Amino acid sequence: MVNPQVSMSDERRERVLDAAQRLFLKYGYDKTTVSDIAHEAGISKGAVYLAFDSKEAVMDALLMREGERVQEDMLARMRADPNGGALFALYRYGLEALSDNALMRAFYGRRREVFGDTLRRLEPRIADAESRSMSVEFVRHYQQAGLIRPELDPHAVAFLLMFMRYGLLTIDEVVPRDQSPPLAVIGALIAEVLQLGLAPLGGGDAEAGKRLFEALSRAALDRLKRQPAPPNTPSEEGGTS
Amino acid sequence: MVNPQVSMSDERRERVLDAAQRLFLKYGYDKTTVSDIAHEAGISKGAVYLAFDSKEAVMDALLMREGERVQEDMLARMRADPNGGALFALYRYGLEALSDNALMRAFYGRRREVFGDTLRRLEPRIADAESRSMSVEFVRHYQQAGLIRPELDPHAVAFLLMFMRYGLLTIDEVVPRDQSPPLAVIGALIAEVLQLGLAPLGGGDAEAGKRLFEALSRAALDRLKRQPAPPNTPSEEGGTS
DNA sequence: TTCTGACCAGAAAGACGATTTCGGTCATAT
DNA sequence: ATATGACCGAAATCGTCTTTCTGGTCAGAA
C-alpha cells in the first residue's frame, strides 16, 4: 500500500510536518485544522492529502520524526562525551535531549492541551516508548555490563528511572520551566546522584556502556520502524447485547 | 469568629470528615452532595452546617486533618528507625507516609477526578505544601547540619527532591499502582540512591538530622495552622478596563 | 502530471427554554 | 440548646433544534 518509490515530495512532507508541529504546539491537535496546516505550510489542503493519508497520519509521522531526532540528539551528546557510556551520562543525555524537544516533552507528559482526543490513541505508543527506553531488560543489560550494581532489583531500578523521568518531564505543569534551575544543572545533578547511587564503585567500563547503549537503542528504533502502522482503535464502545 | 470553646461536637466533626473522605475519594468532590455527606455520617444536612461553614470548609478541614496525619505518620516512622534522621530515611518515610494516605496522594497528584472544580482553589496550597516540605531552605539547613554535601547547589537538590516525589506520586496515572514494584522496595531504593548520591561520606549525624527535621516540620505545621483561612479566589476573570 | 479549492456528509458547537440539582438557610420540633 | 428537613434561588443539566465546522474527496485548472 505504501508507495516504495520516494518521490520529490519529501521536502513537501517535511514542510507539512514543520507546519503541523508549530500549530499543534501552539493551538493543540484538536484546534488545528488541516486547512490551517496547509496554509501554514504554504500549500493547499489537497496537497496535504497527497503527502499524508489523514490528519492522524500527520501526527504519527511527526512523532516518528521527532522521536528519531531526539534519539539522534541523545546519541550525539553521548558520543561527544568521552565518558558518555556511563549510566549517569546516558540517562542525563536522554533527559536533556527529550527536554529540549517541546513536542516529545508534551508527548511523554501526555499533555492533553497538545494532543487532544488523539491522546487515547497514542497512549499505548507512549507506554511502549517509555518501557523501551528504560525497561527492566535495559537495566539487566547494564547490570551484566557492570554499569549498574548487580545486587539491585532491576524492576525497582527501572521503575525509579521511569518515574524520575516522568516527574522531570511533567513537573513543569506545576513549576513553570523558567522558575526551575537550568536543565544543565539538573542534568548534572541527576547524573551525579545516579552514578553514585546505582553504579558500582569506580563507575564501570564507560566504553562498554557506550557500545551497549548504541546497539540497544538502534535495535529498538529499527524494531519500531519495522512496525508498519499503528493499529486503528476506532474507539470501540458498546453494550453486550 | 471561630468559636474558641470546643464543644462536644468534635466527634461529630470527625464523623463528617470520615464520611466526606470516603465519598470524595469514591465519587469526587463535585459529585458528592452535602446531603450525601450528611447521610453517610448518619446526621442531617443541617447538622453538617452546624459543624462546618460550607462544603469547601469540609474539604479544607479534611485536608488539614489528613495532612497532619501524614506528618504524624512520617514522624513515627522516623522515630522508630534509629537511623531515621539521615536524609535518605527522611525522604523515604515522607514518601511512604504520603503514599499510604489516599487523599493526600490524590492531593499532591492534583487528581481532578477527586477534587473537581475546587482544585483550582487548592492549587496554591498544594504548591505551598510542596515547597514547604522540600524547599531550598530545607536543603540549606541539611547542608549546614552536614547531612547533604555542602558543594551541591541547594536549588538543584530541592528541585530534584521535588520532581522525584511528584513523579512517584503521579505516575500511577500511567502505571497502575499494582503493576509497580511494592512501595517498600521503591522506598528503600530511593533512600539508598539519595543517601549515596547526596549525603557526605559516612552519612552525617543521624541524630542531628532527626532533631532538625522534627523542629522544622513542627514549625512548618504551626505556621500553617496559624494561617487563619485560605483566601477566597472567586475565579476572578475579566479585562483590564 | 501536479496541484487546487469548491464541495459534501457527518460531527461538533451553539441556542435556549424546561427541568432538576444542590449549597445553604431557617422556621420548627425535640 | 441541638438538630431536622422543607424550602429557596442560583446554577447546572437535559433535550432538542439549528448552525457552523472540518476531515476528506474529486472534478477540473495549471
XYZ file of C-alpha atoms (C1' of nucleotides) in Angstrom:
542
model
C 0.000 0.000 0.000
C 2.749 2.401 0.835
C 4.448 3.607 -2.269
C 8.028 2.360 -2.047
C 9.160 4.961 -4.511
C 10.390 8.068 -2.780
C 9.187 10.988 -4.800
C 10.452 14.503 -4.651
C 7.552 15.347 -2.428
C 9.785 14.515 0.516
C 10.515 18.142 1.093
C 6.814 18.813 0.895
C 6.235 16.321 3.670
C 8.842 17.978 5.811
C 7.219 21.355 5.382
C 3.855 19.932 6.332
C 5.375 18.360 9.388
C 7.085 21.592 10.345
C 3.833 23.484 9.996
C 1.888 20.868 11.903
C 4.431 20.877 14.703
C 4.217 24.614 15.136
C 0.438 24.624 15.140
C -0.035 21.549 17.320
C 2.254 23.009 19.945
C 0.606 26.391 19.787
C -3.070 25.522 19.474
C -3.271 21.796 20.106
C -4.211 18.971 17.788
C -7.952 19.433 18.046
C -7.958 23.134 17.397
C -5.654 22.835 14.416
C -7.466 22.104 11.186
C -5.988 20.528 8.125
C -6.608 23.780 6.302
C -4.564 25.579 8.926
C -1.703 23.174 8.386
C -1.905 23.590 4.628
C -1.954 27.343 4.942
C 0.962 27.391 7.365
C 2.901 25.135 5.009
C 2.053 27.391 2.087
C 0.241 24.722 0.082
C -3.348 23.738 -0.453
C -5.335 21.361 1.636
C -5.484 18.807 -1.125
C -1.710 18.748 -1.261
C -1.601 17.714 2.370
C -3.632 14.685 1.417
C -1.212 13.896 -1.362
C 1.501 13.579 1.235
C -0.442 12.004 4.079
C -3.418 9.731 4.316
C -5.097 11.573 7.129
C -4.664 14.129 9.839
C -3.784 11.357 12.239
C -1.109 10.164 9.839
C 0.449 13.622 10.020
C 0.583 13.351 13.782
C 2.069 9.873 13.581
C 4.729 10.886 11.109
C 5.552 13.930 13.178
C 6.015 11.902 16.324
C 8.163 9.436 14.465
C 10.359 12.178 13.071
C 10.768 13.968 16.379
C 11.399 10.711 18.170
C 14.238 9.990 15.804
C 15.571 13.478 16.249
C 15.615 13.071 19.991
C 17.435 9.818 19.617
C 19.989 11.340 17.260
C 20.432 14.224 19.654
C 20.987 11.906 22.555
C 23.479 9.802 20.658
C 25.351 12.912 19.588
C 25.595 14.137 23.146
C 26.761 10.749 24.256
C 29.425 10.446 21.581
C 30.732 13.901 22.349
C 31.427 12.908 25.917
C 34.426 10.614 26.343
C 32.755 9.223 29.426
C 29.345 9.148 27.795
C 28.768 5.451 28.238
C 28.395 5.570 31.965
C 24.860 5.150 33.141
C 24.717 8.613 34.602
C 25.699 10.223 31.322
C 23.281 8.126 29.305
C 20.347 8.993 31.425
C 21.330 12.610 31.559
C 21.688 12.973 27.834
C 18.467 11.154 27.234
C 16.647 13.502 29.523
C 18.291 16.576 28.121
C 17.550 15.584 24.561
C 13.954 14.882 25.458
C 13.543 18.077 27.400
C 14.890 20.100 24.541
C 12.220 18.819 22.199
C 8.965 20.512 23.026
C 6.780 18.075 21.159
C 8.299 14.977 22.678
C 8.177 16.559 26.091
C 4.481 17.128 25.603
C 4.180 13.568 24.309
C 5.772 11.982 27.333
C 3.930 14.399 29.578
C 0.678 13.283 27.974
C -0.393 16.868 27.553
C -3.992 16.879 26.640
C -3.856 20.513 25.560
C -1.468 19.461 22.829
C -2.716 16.059 21.752
C -6.377 16.406 22.484
C -8.541 13.460 21.646
C -5.859 11.510 19.830
C -4.060 11.117 23.110
C -6.041 7.984 23.814
C -4.934 6.563 20.508
C -1.317 7.425 21.221
C -1.283 6.228 24.805
C -0.095 2.694 24.035
C 2.730 4.072 21.973
C 3.866 6.337 24.764
C 3.858 3.447 27.156
C 5.779 1.413 24.626
C 8.373 4.101 24.097
C 8.708 4.581 27.804
C 9.272 0.981 28.617
C 11.565 0.613 25.642
C 13.947 3.298 26.738
C 14.345 2.277 30.345
C 12.890 -1.156 30.663
C 13.772 -3.909 33.038
C 15.634 -5.581 30.200
C 17.694 -2.464 29.723
C 18.634 -2.436 33.360
C 19.565 -6.107 33.263
C 21.832 -5.487 30.301
C 23.531 -2.729 32.184
C 23.946 -4.889 35.203
C 25.573 -7.557 33.086
C 27.846 -4.935 31.585
C 28.843 -3.883 35.070
C 27.358 -0.409 34.874
C 24.682 -0.933 37.487
C 25.346 -2.761 40.711
C 24.176 -6.324 40.288
C 22.564 -6.648 43.703
C 19.923 -4.008 42.932
C 16.449 -5.146 41.976
C 16.166 -4.431 38.244
C 12.440 -3.843 38.483
C 12.909 -1.243 41.161
C 15.727 0.452 39.279
C 13.719 0.563 36.066
C 10.793 1.998 37.930
C 12.997 4.592 39.602
C 14.419 5.715 36.283
C 10.941 5.798 34.847
C 9.222 7.894 37.457
C 12.173 10.243 37.698
C 11.924 10.959 34.019
C 8.182 11.238 34.240
C 8.446 13.666 37.120
C 11.031 15.824 35.437
C 9.111 15.988 32.190
C 5.735 16.670 33.740
C 6.505 18.890 36.700
C 6.505 21.983 34.553
C 2.749 21.773 34.710
C 3.264 22.814 38.287
C 6.535 24.676 38.373
C 6.992 26.808 35.282
C 10.048 25.884 33.347
C 11.630 29.280 33.782
C 11.391 29.037 37.544
C 13.292 25.775 37.708
C 17.058 25.559 37.801
C 18.556 25.318 34.329
C 18.341 21.914 32.758
C 22.087 21.552 32.543
C 22.396 21.936 36.300
C 19.608 19.462 36.948
C 21.009 17.053 34.405
C 24.393 17.173 36.021
C 22.954 16.563 39.468
C 20.784 13.694 38.291
C 23.786 12.194 36.591
C 25.885 12.503 39.695
C 23.257 11.105 42.011
C 22.511 8.149 39.773
C 26.162 7.455 39.223
C 26.882 7.411 42.939
C 23.663 5.666 43.782
C 23.371 2.972 41.143
C 26.784 2.363 39.618
C 29.386 0.141 41.172
C 32.397 1.733 42.769
C 34.628 3.014 40.028
C 31.733 3.548 37.657
C 32.228 0.563 35.396
C 33.539 0.469 31.856
C 32.251 3.558 30.085
C 33.257 2.315 26.636
C 31.325 -0.879 27.066
C 28.335 1.157 28.133
C 28.567 3.355 25.106
C 28.653 0.399 22.746
C 25.871 -1.363 24.584
C 23.603 1.616 24.580
C 24.175 2.383 20.963
C 23.338 -1.173 19.996
C 20.267 -1.322 22.191
C 18.819 1.944 21.042
C 19.459 1.220 17.377
C 17.762 -2.122 17.717
C 14.798 -0.537 19.426
C 14.414 2.100 16.766
C 14.656 -0.417 13.976
C 12.041 -2.554 15.613
C 9.800 0.461 15.846
C 10.308 1.353 12.212
C 9.564 -2.167 11.115
C 6.234 -1.987 12.838
C 4.104 -0.984 9.851
C 1.268 1.179 11.100
C -0.301 1.909 14.424
C -3.383 -0.229 14.922
C -6.551 1.667 14.399
C -8.585 1.980 17.553
C -11.991 3.149 16.400
C -12.933 3.947 19.997
C -14.805 0.721 20.295
C -17.619 1.045 22.683
C -20.907 -0.675 23.070
C -23.013 -2.950 25.142
C -23.018 -6.710 25.299
C -26.356 -7.026 23.595
C -15.270 34.464 64.518
C -14.265 30.912 65.283
C -15.771 29.773 68.499
C -12.868 29.203 70.865
C -14.927 26.903 73.017
C -14.505 23.332 71.958
C -17.865 21.727 72.216
C -18.637 18.055 72.318
C -19.459 18.235 68.645
C -15.847 17.388 67.945
C -16.723 13.775 67.417
C -19.488 14.915 65.105
C -16.942 16.801 63.040
C -14.761 13.749 62.808
C -17.635 11.641 61.587
C -18.463 14.202 58.953
C -14.856 14.262 57.847
C -14.737 10.475 57.727
C -17.859 10.388 55.619
C -16.643 13.153 53.345
C -13.324 11.437 52.862
C -14.951 8.196 51.810
C -17.290 9.909 49.395
C -14.775 12.344 47.942
C -12.385 9.515 47.185
C -15.113 7.345 45.737
C -17.192 9.817 43.755
C -15.149 13.019 43.728
C -15.869 16.362 45.316
C -18.248 17.580 42.646
C -20.407 14.504 42.585
C -20.691 14.335 46.335
C -23.509 16.455 47.733
C -23.748 17.776 51.231
C -26.798 15.618 51.698
C -24.743 12.612 50.753
C -22.173 13.501 53.361
C -24.835 14.014 55.988
C -26.460 10.711 55.151
C -23.151 8.859 55.164
C -22.342 10.422 58.541
C -25.760 9.465 59.851
C -26.870 13.005 60.608
C -28.975 15.622 58.895
C -27.782 18.136 56.400
C -28.376 20.998 58.805
C -26.089 19.328 61.322
C -23.282 19.418 58.812
C -23.693 23.162 58.684
C -23.554 23.318 62.466
C -20.096 21.835 62.286
C -18.783 23.496 59.138
C -19.412 26.759 57.411
C -19.577 25.341 53.927
C -18.812 22.366 51.772
C -15.469 23.900 50.955
C -14.758 24.229 54.654
C -15.299 20.475 54.979
C -12.740 19.884 52.270
C -10.314 22.283 53.918
C -10.667 20.688 57.320
C -10.298 17.261 55.808
C -7.095 18.181 54.057
C -5.764 19.733 57.226
C -6.561 16.623 59.225
C -5.071 14.228 56.717
C -2.043 16.419 56.305
C -1.412 16.250 59.995
C -1.929 12.519 59.967
C 0.643 12.117 57.248
C 3.063 14.211 59.218
C 2.447 12.198 62.375
C 2.884 9.025 60.395
C 6.145 10.226 58.950
C 7.475 11.311 62.306
C 6.511 7.972 63.811
C 8.346 6.103 61.098
C 11.342 8.318 61.564
C 11.423 7.897 65.323
C 11.095 4.155 65.030
C 14.251 3.974 62.960
C 17.449 4.504 64.934
C 18.997 5.886 61.789
C 15.867 7.786 60.850
C 17.490 11.183 60.821
C 19.559 10.518 57.765
C 18.343 12.248 54.671
C 17.588 9.042 52.891
C 15.362 7.844 55.705
C 13.543 11.137 55.995
C 12.698 11.291 52.374
C 11.706 7.685 52.286
C 9.406 7.923 55.255
C 7.867 11.079 53.954
C 7.089 9.411 50.677
C 5.793 6.264 52.280
C 3.559 8.149 54.655
C 2.210 10.205 51.793
C 1.695 7.239 49.544
C -0.213 5.422 52.240
C -2.767 8.204 52.505
C -5.066 8.027 49.537
C -6.463 11.505 49.925
C -3.119 13.214 50.255
C -1.790 11.200 47.351
C -4.662 12.482 45.258
C -3.999 15.969 46.606
C -0.374 16.013 45.602
C -1.250 14.290 42.370
C -3.750 17.049 41.656
C -6.359 14.494 40.723
C -9.171 16.296 39.109
C -11.480 13.305 39.440
C -11.228 13.689 43.183
C -11.073 17.409 43.737
C -13.054 18.620 40.794
C -13.542 22.324 40.491
C -12.096 23.167 43.877
C -8.740 22.037 42.624
C -8.059 25.498 41.315
C -8.777 26.930 44.722
C -6.485 24.396 46.372
C -3.657 24.685 43.872
C -1.733 27.391 45.745
C -1.906 25.360 48.897
C -0.507 22.293 47.181
C 2.344 24.329 45.818
C 2.901 25.776 49.247
C 2.929 22.385 50.917
C 5.233 21.054 48.265
C 7.782 23.767 48.583
C 7.487 23.718 52.340
C 8.362 20.087 52.686
C 11.396 20.130 50.444
C 12.287 23.736 49.962
C 15.615 25.302 49.267
C 15.706 26.429 52.889
C 15.223 22.865 53.974
C 18.126 21.739 51.889
C 20.319 24.516 53.212
C 19.531 23.507 56.768
C 20.512 19.970 55.961
C 23.699 21.103 54.380
C 24.569 23.093 57.479
C 23.798 20.046 59.599
C 26.168 18.029 57.460
C 23.525 15.719 56.020
C 23.793 16.902 52.445
C 27.119 17.579 50.803
C 27.776 21.303 51.003
C 29.115 21.686 47.476
C 25.784 20.754 45.887
C 23.559 23.509 44.574
C 20.668 23.692 47.041
C 18.252 24.839 44.363
C 19.062 21.871 42.210
C 18.813 19.451 45.120
C 15.470 20.872 46.213
C 14.209 20.619 42.666
C 15.434 17.045 42.368
C 13.684 16.013 45.553
C 10.588 17.803 44.392
C 10.231 16.302 40.965
C 11.112 12.859 42.234
C 8.294 12.991 44.700
C 5.996 14.455 42.089
C 6.865 11.695 39.666
C 6.389 8.935 42.180
C 3.052 10.267 43.358
C 1.643 10.953 39.931
C 2.970 8.144 37.806
C 0.200 5.826 38.863
C -1.964 7.700 36.427
C 0.154 5.929 33.843
C 1.394 2.806 35.518
C -1.266 1.292 37.738
C -0.183 1.024 41.296
C -0.479 -2.736 41.352
C 1.892 -3.077 38.418
C 4.653 -1.157 40.117
C 7.136 -2.703 42.491
C 5.941 -2.548 46.091
C 6.388 0.780 47.755
C 8.713 -0.606 50.387
C 11.129 -1.762 47.694
C 10.962 1.557 45.894
C 11.300 3.467 49.118
C 14.364 1.516 50.057
C 15.972 2.073 46.671
C 15.206 5.780 46.687
C 16.649 6.028 50.145
C 19.783 4.221 49.118
C 20.296 6.237 45.961
C 19.761 9.553 47.687
C 21.973 8.587 50.562
C 24.810 7.622 48.271
C 24.182 10.463 45.904
C 23.543 13.413 48.169
C 24.914 12.667 51.610
C 28.547 13.120 52.544
C 30.658 10.058 53.014
C 29.659 8.456 56.272
C 26.135 9.753 56.057
C 26.357 12.548 58.598
C 24.939 12.709 62.086
C 21.575 10.982 62.021
C 20.616 12.228 65.462
C 21.150 15.823 64.459
C 19.077 15.224 61.372
C 16.283 13.765 63.392
C 16.184 16.736 65.730
C 16.466 19.163 62.859
C 13.699 17.610 60.879
C 11.367 17.387 63.820
C 11.895 21.050 64.592
C 11.487 22.150 61.014
C 8.359 20.187 60.359
C 6.749 21.241 63.628
C 7.452 24.846 62.840
C 6.032 24.499 59.354
C 2.868 22.875 60.627
C 2.387 25.501 63.292
C 2.839 28.211 60.765
C 0.230 26.599 58.598
C -2.209 26.305 61.472
C -1.737 29.930 62.392
C -2.728 30.923 58.899
C -6.418 31.638 59.512
C -8.328 30.795 56.360
C -7.443 30.182 52.761
C -8.034 33.313 50.734
C -11.146 33.187 48.689
C -10.438 33.228 44.982
C -13.754 33.984 43.316
C -12.350 32.946 39.956
C -11.521 36.496 39.055
C -11.566 36.987 35.370
C -12.007 39.971 33.158
C -10.351 42.675 31.170
C -8.169 45.495 32.324
C -10.868 48.086 31.917
C 1.007 15.054 -14.044
C 0.620 18.043 -10.142
C -1.976 20.698 -7.507
C -6.104 23.402 -6.195
C -10.199 24.812 -3.735
C -15.306 24.169 -4.029
C -17.999 20.695 -2.191
C -20.091 17.005 0.887
C -21.660 14.430 4.855
C -21.167 13.769 9.363
C -19.734 15.617 13.662
C -19.347 19.291 16.755
C -20.773 23.503 18.620
C -24.196 26.782 19.898
C -29.021 28.368 21.307
C -32.395 28.158 24.515
C -36.197 27.026 27.319
C -37.730 23.370 30.602
C -36.366 20.738 34.330
C -33.536 19.130 38.011
C -29.981 19.581 41.330
C -27.577 21.399 45.138
C -25.373 24.524 48.540
C -27.059 26.987 52.035
C -30.967 28.913 55.312
C -34.405 28.903 58.741
C -38.835 28.001 60.978
C -39.915 24.386 63.754
C -39.527 20.184 66.610
C -37.273 17.850 70.297
C -29.508 24.131 73.187
C -29.478 20.999 69.440
C -30.947 19.088 65.438
C -34.084 18.467 61.466
C -35.681 18.661 56.747
C -38.729 21.531 53.838
C -37.643 25.320 51.224
C -35.180 28.855 48.123
C -32.594 30.815 44.322
C -28.777 30.229 41.529
C -26.596 27.170 38.736
C -26.089 23.073 36.305
C -28.190 19.566 33.258
C -31.048 17.909 29.693
C -33.388 17.684 25.329
C -33.989 19.453 21.010
C -33.166 22.021 17.174
C -30.240 24.869 14.210
C -25.939 26.405 12.538
C -21.089 26.043 11.877
C -17.029 23.417 11.278
C -13.913 20.222 9.454
C -11.789 15.914 7.652
C -11.722 14.089 3.463
C -12.924 13.830 -1.876
C -12.767 14.956 -6.592
C -13.676 17.447 -10.955
C -11.080 20.370 -13.190
C -7.310 24.134 -13.613
C -2.386 24.748 -14.457
